[in-house]
């Protein structure tokens, strides 16, 4: 019951999506990345969420299928849990999930058809955009007046990077998309809930303020040969509070080890 569309050349994810959407006929379109595996009830769970005609898109919960491979895949699996069950779940309370992720996202086809021309013609620095498809399509949905939702019981497992090099390249792509499409979303914010505005502003200013704190600490060490104890203690305290809350909410002690992600964030992700 499937039709496979074989394009003559590799035109990228966005144009492949558009080709499939234009050839589709169902009311709902499911996007699944090629390295993802869906639980058997994902379509049912997402379709139930999409019964409300005001909802244009809904995403499921992501896990790492190769979680047990390395220490990094274990950290990324916890990172995905936090992103889904804290960030996306909070945004879904206001019908405004800011990014329906590619491994498992369902869209209303009638809404997609209204947005395909805008989606296809996005440019970045004068060139057709070849990254950030998921976030941009979600922002277009919100701009068109549709709600975007999160279904925590629709589980999708995806392959995550098991080495630092590929992980940092992935994070760079995502950071570009986040900052670029946040500017597109700024005009949306007055029409959304004030808590969403606080969330979006905090997500973008938070890393910049943390980077400033780290730079100030490095400068203190270089200029005065003293350790910035207050900065170190504050970052450590924030890390332990967040990890403890996650461990309590997930009922899994493994989230206490997510504190190991903090040095990666400080010394790799922020400079990147």
PDB file of C-alpha atoms in Angstrom:
ATOM      1  CA  UNK A   1       0.000   0.000   0.000  1.00  0.00           C
ATOM      2  CA  UNK A   2       2.988   2.306  -0.345  1.00  0.00           C
ATOM      3  CA  UNK A   3       4.121   4.313  -3.351  1.00  0.00           C
ATOM      4  CA  UNK A   4       7.865   4.917  -3.508  1.00  0.00           C
ATOM      5  CA  UNK A   5       8.932   8.105  -5.258  1.00  0.00           C
ATOM      6  CA  UNK A   6      12.417   7.804  -6.721  1.00  0.00           C
ATOM      7  CA  UNK A   7      13.866  11.227  -7.528  1.00  0.00           C
ATOM      8  CA  UNK A   8      16.485  11.396 -10.264  1.00  0.00           C
ATOM      9  CA  UNK A   9      19.049  13.063  -8.002  1.00  0.00           C
ATOM     10  CA  UNK A  10      19.592  13.870  -4.332  1.00  0.00           C
ATOM     11  CA  UNK A  11      17.723  17.162  -3.943  1.00  0.00           C
ATOM     12  CA  UNK A  12      17.778  17.243  -0.136  1.00  0.00           C
ATOM     13  CA  UNK A  13      15.210  16.580   2.559  1.00  0.00           C
ATOM     14  CA  UNK A  14      13.031  19.637   1.929  1.00  0.00           C
ATOM     15  CA  UNK A  15      12.388  19.021  -1.771  1.00  0.00           C
ATOM     16  CA  UNK A  16      11.903  15.291  -1.140  1.00  0.00           C
ATOM     17  CA  UNK A  17       9.262  16.122   1.475  1.00  0.00           C
ATOM     18  CA  UNK A  18       7.511  18.519  -0.902  1.00  0.00           C
ATOM     19  CA  UNK A  19       7.487  15.960  -3.718  1.00  0.00           C
ATOM     20  CA  UNK A  20       5.853  13.387  -1.422  1.00  0.00           C
ATOM     21  CA  UNK A  21       3.335  15.840   0.072  1.00  0.00           C
ATOM     22  CA  UNK A  22       2.175  16.958  -3.373  1.00  0.00           C
ATOM     23  CA  UNK A  23       1.678  13.341  -4.425  1.00  0.00           C
ATOM     24  CA  UNK A  24      -0.165  12.408  -1.210  1.00  0.00           C
ATOM     25  CA  UNK A  25      -3.925  12.112  -0.775  1.00  0.00           C
ATOM     26  CA  UNK A  26      -4.610  11.419   2.908  1.00  0.00           C
ATOM     27  CA  UNK A  27      -5.791  13.966   5.454  1.00  0.00           C
ATOM     28  CA  UNK A  28      -2.647  13.494   7.554  1.00  0.00           C
ATOM     29  CA  UNK A  29       1.020  13.297   6.567  1.00  0.00           C
ATOM     30  CA  UNK A  30       3.574  11.523   8.760  1.00  0.00           C
ATOM     31  CA  UNK A  31       7.212  12.571   8.541  1.00  0.00           C
ATOM     32  CA  UNK A  32       9.783  10.006   9.703  1.00  0.00           C
ATOM     33  CA  UNK A  33      13.543  10.416   9.350  1.00  0.00           C
ATOM     34  CA  UNK A  34      15.390   7.559   7.673  1.00  0.00           C
ATOM     35  CA  UNK A  35      17.246   6.544  10.859  1.00  0.00           C
ATOM     36  CA  UNK A  36      14.108   6.379  13.032  1.00  0.00           C
ATOM     37  CA  UNK A  37      11.920   3.501  14.201  1.00  0.00           C
ATOM     38  CA  UNK A  38       8.341   4.038  15.356  1.00  0.00           C
ATOM     39  CA  UNK A  39       6.436   2.176  18.035  1.00  0.00           C
ATOM     40  CA  UNK A  40       3.487   0.252  16.598  1.00  0.00           C
ATOM     41  CA  UNK A  41       0.887   2.671  17.991  1.00  0.00           C
ATOM     42  CA  UNK A  42       2.523   5.957  16.951  1.00  0.00           C
ATOM     43  CA  UNK A  43       0.209   6.633  14.004  1.00  0.00           C
ATOM     44  CA  UNK A  44      -2.842   6.001  16.179  1.00  0.00           C
ATOM     45  CA  UNK A  45      -1.590   8.216  19.018  1.00  0.00           C
ATOM     46  CA  UNK A  46      -0.689  11.116  16.731  1.00  0.00           C
ATOM     47  CA  UNK A  47      -3.891  10.799  14.683  1.00  0.00           C
ATOM     48  CA  UNK A  48      -5.946  11.036  17.892  1.00  0.00           C
ATOM     49  CA  UNK A  49      -4.074  14.218  18.795  1.00  0.00           C
ATOM     50  CA  UNK A  50      -4.827  15.626  15.325  1.00  0.00           C
ATOM     51  CA  UNK A  51      -8.610  15.209  15.660  1.00  0.00           C
ATOM     52  CA  UNK A  52      -8.839  18.864  16.657  1.00  0.00           C
ATOM     53  CA  UNK A  53      -8.965  20.784  13.320  1.00  0.00           C
ATOM     54  CA  UNK A  54      -7.089  23.701  14.918  1.00  0.00           C
ATOM     55  CA  UNK A  55      -3.963  21.515  15.237  1.00  0.00           C
ATOM     56  CA  UNK A  56      -1.677  21.701  12.223  1.00  0.00           C
ATOM     57  CA  UNK A  57       1.141  19.497  13.506  1.00  0.00           C
ATOM     58  CA  UNK A  58       2.019  17.153  16.372  1.00  0.00           C
ATOM     59  CA  UNK A  59       5.249  15.431  17.350  1.00  0.00           C
ATOM     60  CA  UNK A  60       5.985  12.326  19.397  1.00  0.00           C
ATOM     61  CA  UNK A  61       8.546  11.613  22.099  1.00  0.00           C
ATOM     62  CA  UNK A  62      12.085  10.870  20.927  1.00  0.00           C
ATOM     63  CA  UNK A  63      14.484   8.346  22.400  1.00  0.00           C
ATOM     64  CA  UNK A  64      17.944   7.175  21.326  1.00  0.00           C
ATOM     65  CA  UNK A  65      17.797   3.734  19.722  1.00  0.00           C
ATOM     66  CA  UNK A  66      21.557   3.327  20.313  1.00  0.00           C
ATOM     67  CA  UNK A  67      21.402   4.688  23.866  1.00  0.00           C
ATOM     68  CA  UNK A  68      23.642   1.983  25.343  1.00  0.00           C
ATOM     69  CA  UNK A  69      26.478   2.325  22.810  1.00  0.00           C
ATOM     70  CA  UNK A  70      28.644   4.999  24.468  1.00  0.00           C
ATOM     71  CA  UNK A  71      28.629   7.501  27.336  1.00  0.00           C
ATOM     72  CA  UNK A  72      27.702  10.191  24.794  1.00  0.00           C
ATOM     73  CA  UNK A  73      24.632   8.346  23.477  1.00  0.00           C
ATOM     74  CA  UNK A  74      23.441   7.916  27.071  1.00  0.00           C
ATOM     75  CA  UNK A  75      23.748  11.668  27.636  1.00  0.00           C
ATOM     76  CA  UNK A  76      21.974  12.464  24.356  1.00  0.00           C
ATOM     77  CA  UNK A  77      19.116  10.112  25.264  1.00  0.00           C
ATOM     78  CA  UNK A  78      18.629  12.077  28.490  1.00  0.00           C
ATOM     79  CA  UNK A  79      18.950  15.330  26.547  1.00  0.00           C
ATOM     80  CA  UNK A  80      16.117  14.189  24.252  1.00  0.00           C
ATOM     81  CA  UNK A  81      13.943  13.269  27.236  1.00  0.00           C
ATOM     82  CA  UNK A  82      14.457  16.722  28.732  1.00  0.00           C
ATOM     83  CA  UNK A  83      13.806  18.469  25.407  1.00  0.00           C
ATOM     84  CA  UNK A  84      10.563  16.519  24.896  1.00  0.00           C
ATOM     85  CA  UNK A  85       9.150  16.260  28.411  1.00  0.00           C
ATOM     86  CA  UNK A  86      10.196  19.670  29.703  1.00  0.00           C
ATOM     87  CA  UNK A  87      10.509  22.069  26.771  1.00  0.00           C
ATOM     88  CA  UNK A  88       8.031  20.613  24.227  1.00  0.00           C
ATOM     89  CA  UNK A  89       5.564  19.495  26.884  1.00  0.00           C
ATOM     90  CA  UNK A  90       5.526  22.986  28.414  1.00  0.00           C
ATOM     91  CA  UNK A  91       5.048  24.649  25.030  1.00  0.00           C
ATOM     92  CA  UNK A  92       2.258  22.204  24.176  1.00  0.00           C
ATOM     93  CA  UNK A  93       0.270  23.470  27.179  1.00  0.00           C
ATOM     94  CA  UNK A  94      -0.200  26.630  25.099  1.00  0.00           C
ATOM     95  CA  UNK A  95      -0.568  24.891  21.711  1.00  0.00           C
ATOM     96  CA  UNK A  96       2.723  26.284  20.465  1.00  0.00           C
ATOM     97  CA  UNK A  97       5.453  23.645  20.231  1.00  0.00           C
ATOM     98  CA  UNK A  98       8.180  25.659  18.502  1.00  0.00           C
ATOM     99  CA  UNK A  99       9.778  22.727  16.658  1.00  0.00           C
ATOM    100  CA  UNK A 100       8.066  19.469  15.650  1.00  0.00           C
ATOM    101  CA  UNK A 101      11.102  17.240  15.212  1.00  0.00           C
ATOM    102  CA  UNK A 102      11.755  15.276  12.040  1.00  0.00           C
ATOM    103  CA  UNK A 103      12.061  11.746  13.460  1.00  0.00           C
ATOM    104  CA  UNK A 104       8.337  11.689  14.285  1.00  0.00           C
ATOM    105  CA  UNK A 105       5.971  14.499  13.263  1.00  0.00           C
ATOM    106  CA  UNK A 106       2.455  14.419  11.822  1.00  0.00           C
ATOM    107  CA  UNK A 107       1.011  17.278   9.779  1.00  0.00           C
ATOM    108  CA  UNK A 108      -2.423  18.222   8.494  1.00  0.00           C
ATOM    109  CA  UNK A 109      -2.169  17.963   4.724  1.00  0.00           C
ATOM    110  CA  UNK A 110      -4.601  20.817   4.043  1.00  0.00           C
ATOM    111  CA  UNK A 111      -2.404  23.089   6.191  1.00  0.00           C
ATOM    112  CA  UNK A 112       0.767  21.911   4.452  1.00  0.00           C
ATOM    113  CA  UNK A 113      -0.635  22.722   1.010  1.00  0.00           C
ATOM    114  CA  UNK A 114      -1.153  26.325   2.120  1.00  0.00           C
ATOM    115  CA  UNK A 115       2.480  26.602   3.221  1.00  0.00           C
ATOM    116  CA  UNK A 116       4.462  24.608   0.657  1.00  0.00           C
ATOM    117  CA  UNK A 117       5.388  27.566  -1.541  1.00  0.00           C
ATOM    118  CA  UNK A 118       6.765  29.500   1.457  1.00  0.00           C
ATOM    119  CA  UNK A 119       8.507  26.365   2.722  1.00  0.00           C
ATOM    120  CA  UNK A 120      10.114  25.647  -0.641  1.00  0.00           C
ATOM    121  CA  UNK A 121      11.282  29.204  -1.318  1.00  0.00           C
ATOM    122  CA  UNK A 122      13.138  29.891   1.949  1.00  0.00           C
ATOM    123  CA  UNK A 123      16.529  31.509   1.393  1.00  0.00           C
ATOM    124  CA  UNK A 124      19.398  32.058   3.801  1.00  0.00           C
ATOM    125  CA  UNK A 125      22.157  34.530   2.901  1.00  0.00           C
ATOM    126  CA  UNK A 126      20.944  34.547  -0.702  1.00  0.00           C
ATOM    127  CA  UNK A 127      20.990  30.767  -1.138  1.00  0.00           C
ATOM    128  CA  UNK A 128      18.164  28.185  -0.880  1.00  0.00           C
ATOM    129  CA  UNK A 129      18.100  26.956   2.718  1.00  0.00           C
ATOM    130  CA  UNK A 130      19.314  23.381   3.219  1.00  0.00           C
ATOM    131  CA  UNK A 131      18.967  23.080   7.017  1.00  0.00           C
ATOM    132  CA  UNK A 132      16.411  23.621   9.770  1.00  0.00           C
ATOM    133  CA  UNK A 133      13.460  22.159   7.862  1.00  0.00           C
ATOM    134  CA  UNK A 134      11.570  20.916  10.924  1.00  0.00           C
ATOM    135  CA  UNK A 135      11.714  24.163  12.893  1.00  0.00           C
ATOM    136  CA  UNK A 136      10.918  26.332   9.876  1.00  0.00           C
ATOM    137  CA  UNK A 137       7.878  24.263   8.889  1.00  0.00           C
ATOM    138  CA  UNK A 138       6.621  24.414  12.493  1.00  0.00           C
ATOM    139  CA  UNK A 139       7.033  28.212  12.584  1.00  0.00           C
ATOM    140  CA  UNK A 140       5.084  28.485   9.310  1.00  0.00           C
ATOM    141  CA  UNK A 141       2.285  26.429  10.888  1.00  0.00           C
ATOM    142  CA  UNK A 142       2.113  28.786  13.857  1.00  0.00           C
ATOM    143  CA  UNK A 143       2.223  31.861  11.605  1.00  0.00           C
ATOM    144  CA  UNK A 144      -0.739  30.440   9.667  1.00  0.00           C
ATOM    145  CA  UNK A 145      -2.741  30.256  12.913  1.00  0.00           C
ATOM    146  CA  UNK A 146      -2.548  26.510  13.566  1.00  0.00           C
ATOM    147  CA  UNK A 147      -1.710  24.932  16.918  1.00  0.00           C
ATOM    148  CA  UNK A 148       1.261  22.587  17.279  1.00  0.00           C
ATOM    149  CA  UNK A 149       1.191  19.789  19.872  1.00  0.00           C
ATOM    150  CA  UNK A 150       3.241  17.111  21.621  1.00  0.00           C
ATOM    151  CA  UNK A 151       2.114  13.504  22.215  1.00  0.00           C
ATOM    152  CA  UNK A 152       4.355  11.994  24.929  1.00  0.00           C
ATOM    153  CA  UNK A 153       2.973   8.469  24.436  1.00  0.00           C
ATOM    154  CA  UNK A 154       3.889   8.359  20.719  1.00  0.00           C
ATOM    155  CA  UNK A 155       7.426   6.963  20.975  1.00  0.00           C
ATOM    156  CA  UNK A 156      10.027   7.139  18.200  1.00  0.00           C
ATOM    157  CA  UNK A 157      13.583   5.848  18.532  1.00  0.00           C
ATOM    158  CA  UNK A 158      16.272   7.514  16.449  1.00  0.00           C
ATOM    159  CA  UNK A 159      19.998   6.947  15.958  1.00  0.00           C
ATOM    160  CA  UNK A 160      22.075   9.621  17.713  1.00  0.00           C
ATOM    161  CA  UNK A 161      25.771  10.521  17.251  1.00  0.00           C
ATOM    162  CA  UNK A 162      28.120   8.293  19.240  1.00  0.00           C
ATOM    163  CA  UNK A 163      31.205  10.514  18.858  1.00  0.00           C
ATOM    164  CA  UNK A 164      31.855  14.166  19.679  1.00  0.00           C
ATOM    165  CA  UNK A 165      32.678  15.255  16.117  1.00  0.00           C
ATOM    166  CA  UNK A 166      29.331  14.264  14.548  1.00  0.00           C
ATOM    167  CA  UNK A 167      27.494  15.459  17.674  1.00  0.00           C
ATOM    168  CA  UNK A 168      29.036  18.934  17.466  1.00  0.00           C
ATOM    169  CA  UNK A 169      28.263  19.184  13.728  1.00  0.00           C
ATOM    170  CA  UNK A 170      24.639  18.238  14.474  1.00  0.00           C
ATOM    171  CA  UNK A 171      24.418  20.811  17.256  1.00  0.00           C
ATOM    172  CA  UNK A 172      25.855  23.515  14.989  1.00  0.00           C
ATOM    173  CA  UNK A 173      23.143  22.852  12.380  1.00  0.00           C
ATOM    174  CA  UNK A 174      20.450  22.961  15.063  1.00  0.00           C
ATOM    175  CA  UNK A 175      21.848  26.163  16.603  1.00  0.00           C
ATOM    176  CA  UNK A 176      21.829  27.901  13.228  1.00  0.00           C
ATOM    177  CA  UNK A 177      18.232  26.866  12.715  1.00  0.00           C
ATOM    178  CA  UNK A 178      17.191  27.922  16.228  1.00  0.00           C
ATOM    179  CA  UNK A 179      18.651  31.425  16.048  1.00  0.00           C
ATOM    180  CA  UNK A 180      17.592  32.026  12.425  1.00  0.00           C
ATOM    181  CA  UNK A 181      13.993  30.921  12.880  1.00  0.00           C
ATOM    182  CA  UNK A 182      13.659  32.637  16.254  1.00  0.00           C
ATOM    183  CA  UNK A 183      13.838  35.946  14.378  1.00  0.00           C
ATOM    184  CA  UNK A 184      11.002  34.732  12.158  1.00  0.00           C
ATOM    185  CA  UNK A 185       9.014  33.819  15.266  1.00  0.00           C
ATOM    186  CA  UNK A 186       9.412  37.183  17.006  1.00  0.00           C
ATOM    187  CA  UNK A 187       6.381  38.634  15.231  1.00  0.00           C
ATOM    188  CA  UNK A 188       4.400  35.589  16.336  1.00  0.00           C
ATOM    189  CA  UNK A 189       5.046  36.062  20.029  1.00  0.00           C
ATOM    190  CA  UNK A 190       2.509  38.851  20.769  1.00  0.00           C
ATOM    191  CA  UNK A 191      -0.242  36.550  19.503  1.00  0.00           C
ATOM    192  CA  UNK A 192       0.904  33.617  21.638  1.00  0.00           C
ATOM    193  CA  UNK A 193       0.808  33.222  25.398  1.00  0.00           C
ATOM    194  CA  UNK A 194       3.176  35.443  27.419  1.00  0.00           C
ATOM    195  CA  UNK A 195       4.783  32.321  28.883  1.00  0.00           C
ATOM    196  CA  UNK A 196       5.778  31.217  25.374  1.00  0.00           C
ATOM    197  CA  UNK A 197       7.373  34.637  24.879  1.00  0.00           C
ATOM    198  CA  UNK A 198       9.319  34.155  28.132  1.00  0.00           C
ATOM    199  CA  UNK A 199      10.324  30.641  27.007  1.00  0.00           C
ATOM    200  CA  UNK A 200      11.596  31.756  23.584  1.00  0.00           C
ATOM    201  CA  UNK A 201      13.466  34.766  24.979  1.00  0.00           C
ATOM    202  CA  UNK A 202      14.972  32.656  27.763  1.00  0.00           C
ATOM    203  CA  UNK A 203      16.098  29.894  25.412  1.00  0.00           C
ATOM    204  CA  UNK A 204      17.977  32.370  23.228  1.00  0.00           C
ATOM    205  CA  UNK A 205      19.333  34.735  25.866  1.00  0.00           C
ATOM    206  CA  UNK A 206      20.236  31.965  28.330  1.00  0.00           C
ATOM    207  CA  UNK A 207      23.185  30.533  26.359  1.00  0.00           C
ATOM    208  CA  UNK A 208      24.469  34.046  25.615  1.00  0.00           C
ATOM    209  CA  UNK A 209      24.376  35.009  29.297  1.00  0.00           C
ATOM    210  CA  UNK A 210      26.038  31.719  30.244  1.00  0.00           C
ATOM    211  CA  UNK A 211      28.761  32.377  27.661  1.00  0.00           C
ATOM    212  CA  UNK A 212      29.278  35.848  29.132  1.00  0.00           C
ATOM    213  CA  UNK A 213      29.600  34.348  32.623  1.00  0.00           C
ATOM    214  CA  UNK A 214      32.196  31.831  31.397  1.00  0.00           C
ATOM    215  CA  UNK A 215      34.188  34.549  29.604  1.00  0.00           C
ATOM    216  CA  UNK A 216      34.104  36.731  32.725  1.00  0.00           C
ATOM    217  CA  UNK A 217      35.358  33.783  34.774  1.00  0.00           C
ATOM    218  CA  UNK A 218      38.193  33.086  32.335  1.00  0.00           C
ATOM    219  CA  UNK A 219      39.114  36.776  32.359  1.00  0.00           C
ATOM    220  CA  UNK A 220      39.197  36.766  36.183  1.00  0.00           C
ATOM    221  CA  UNK A 221      41.578  33.798  36.194  1.00  0.00           C
ATOM    222  CA  UNK A 222      43.803  35.410  33.547  1.00  0.00           C
ATOM    223  CA  UNK A 223      43.918  38.893  35.091  1.00  0.00           C
ATOM    224  CA  UNK A 224      43.846  38.207  38.803  1.00  0.00           C
ATOM    225  CA  UNK A 225      45.012  34.582  39.112  1.00  0.00           C
ATOM    226  CA  UNK A 226      41.984  33.874  41.320  1.00  0.00           C
ATOM    227  CA  UNK A 227      39.237  31.293  40.791  1.00  0.00           C
ATOM    228  CA  UNK A 228      35.723  32.719  40.213  1.00  0.00           C
ATOM    229  CA  UNK A 229      34.181  30.601  42.970  1.00  0.00           C
ATOM    230  CA  UNK A 230      30.744  32.251  42.858  1.00  0.00           C
ATOM    231  CA  UNK A 231      30.425  31.592  39.128  1.00  0.00           C
ATOM    232  CA  UNK A 232      31.531  27.974  39.505  1.00  0.00           C
ATOM    233  CA  UNK A 233      29.217  27.388  42.469  1.00  0.00           C
ATOM    234  CA  UNK A 234      26.229  28.974  40.717  1.00  0.00           C
ATOM    235  CA  UNK A 235      26.652  26.883  37.545  1.00  0.00           C
ATOM    236  CA  UNK A 236      27.157  23.729  39.634  1.00  0.00           C
ATOM    237  CA  UNK A 237      24.068  24.476  41.731  1.00  0.00           C
ATOM    238  CA  UNK A 238      21.884  25.134  38.668  1.00  0.00           C
ATOM    239  CA  UNK A 239      23.145  21.901  37.102  1.00  0.00           C
ATOM    240  CA  UNK A 240      22.369  19.777  40.161  1.00  0.00           C
ATOM    241  CA  UNK A 241      18.925  21.335  40.649  1.00  0.00           C
ATOM    242  CA  UNK A 242      17.965  20.674  37.048  1.00  0.00           C
ATOM    243  CA  UNK A 243      19.278  17.099  37.095  1.00  0.00           C
ATOM    244  CA  UNK A 244      17.588  16.366  40.437  1.00  0.00           C
ATOM    245  CA  UNK A 245      14.224  17.663  39.195  1.00  0.00           C
ATOM    246  CA  UNK A 246      14.563  15.557  36.034  1.00  0.00           C
ATOM    247  CA  UNK A 247      15.476  12.451  38.063  1.00  0.00           C
ATOM    248  CA  UNK A 248      12.429  13.005  40.287  1.00  0.00           C
ATOM    249  CA  UNK A 249      10.028  13.591  37.393  1.00  0.00           C
ATOM    250  CA  UNK A 250      11.327  10.667  35.336  1.00  0.00           C
ATOM    251  CA  UNK A 251      11.681   8.436  38.411  1.00  0.00           C
ATOM    252  CA  UNK A 252      15.135   7.496  37.094  1.00  0.00           C
ATOM    253  CA  UNK A 253      18.355   8.152  39.000  1.00  0.00           C
ATOM    254  CA  UNK A 254      20.348   8.079  35.756  1.00  0.00           C
ATOM    255  CA  UNK A 255      19.366  11.705  35.170  1.00  0.00           C
ATOM    256  CA  UNK A 256      21.728  12.749  37.972  1.00  0.00           C
ATOM    257  CA  UNK A 257      24.568  11.829  35.603  1.00  0.00           C
ATOM    258  CA  UNK A 258      23.280  14.376  33.082  1.00  0.00           C
ATOM    259  CA  UNK A 259      25.423  16.825  35.052  1.00  0.00           C
ATOM    260  CA  UNK A 260      28.285  15.498  32.879  1.00  0.00           C
ATOM    261  CA  UNK A 261      26.676  17.360  29.982  1.00  0.00           C
ATOM    262  CA  UNK A 262      27.485  20.717  31.612  1.00  0.00           C
ATOM    263  CA  UNK A 263      31.239  20.706  30.781  1.00  0.00           C
ATOM    264  CA  UNK A 264      30.354  19.692  27.190  1.00  0.00           C
ATOM    265  CA  UNK A 265      27.968  22.620  27.047  1.00  0.00           C
ATOM    266  CA  UNK A 266      30.462  25.083  28.549  1.00  0.00           C
ATOM    267  CA  UNK A 267      33.622  24.116  26.671  1.00  0.00           C
ATOM    268  CA  UNK A 268      32.297  22.796  23.339  1.00  0.00           C
ATOM    269  CA  UNK A 269      28.717  23.860  22.548  1.00  0.00           C
ATOM    270  CA  UNK A 270      28.924  27.483  23.705  1.00  0.00           C
ATOM    271  CA  UNK A 271      32.144  28.290  21.772  1.00  0.00           C
ATOM    272  CA  UNK A 272      30.703  26.498  18.733  1.00  0.00           C
TER     273      UNK A 272
END
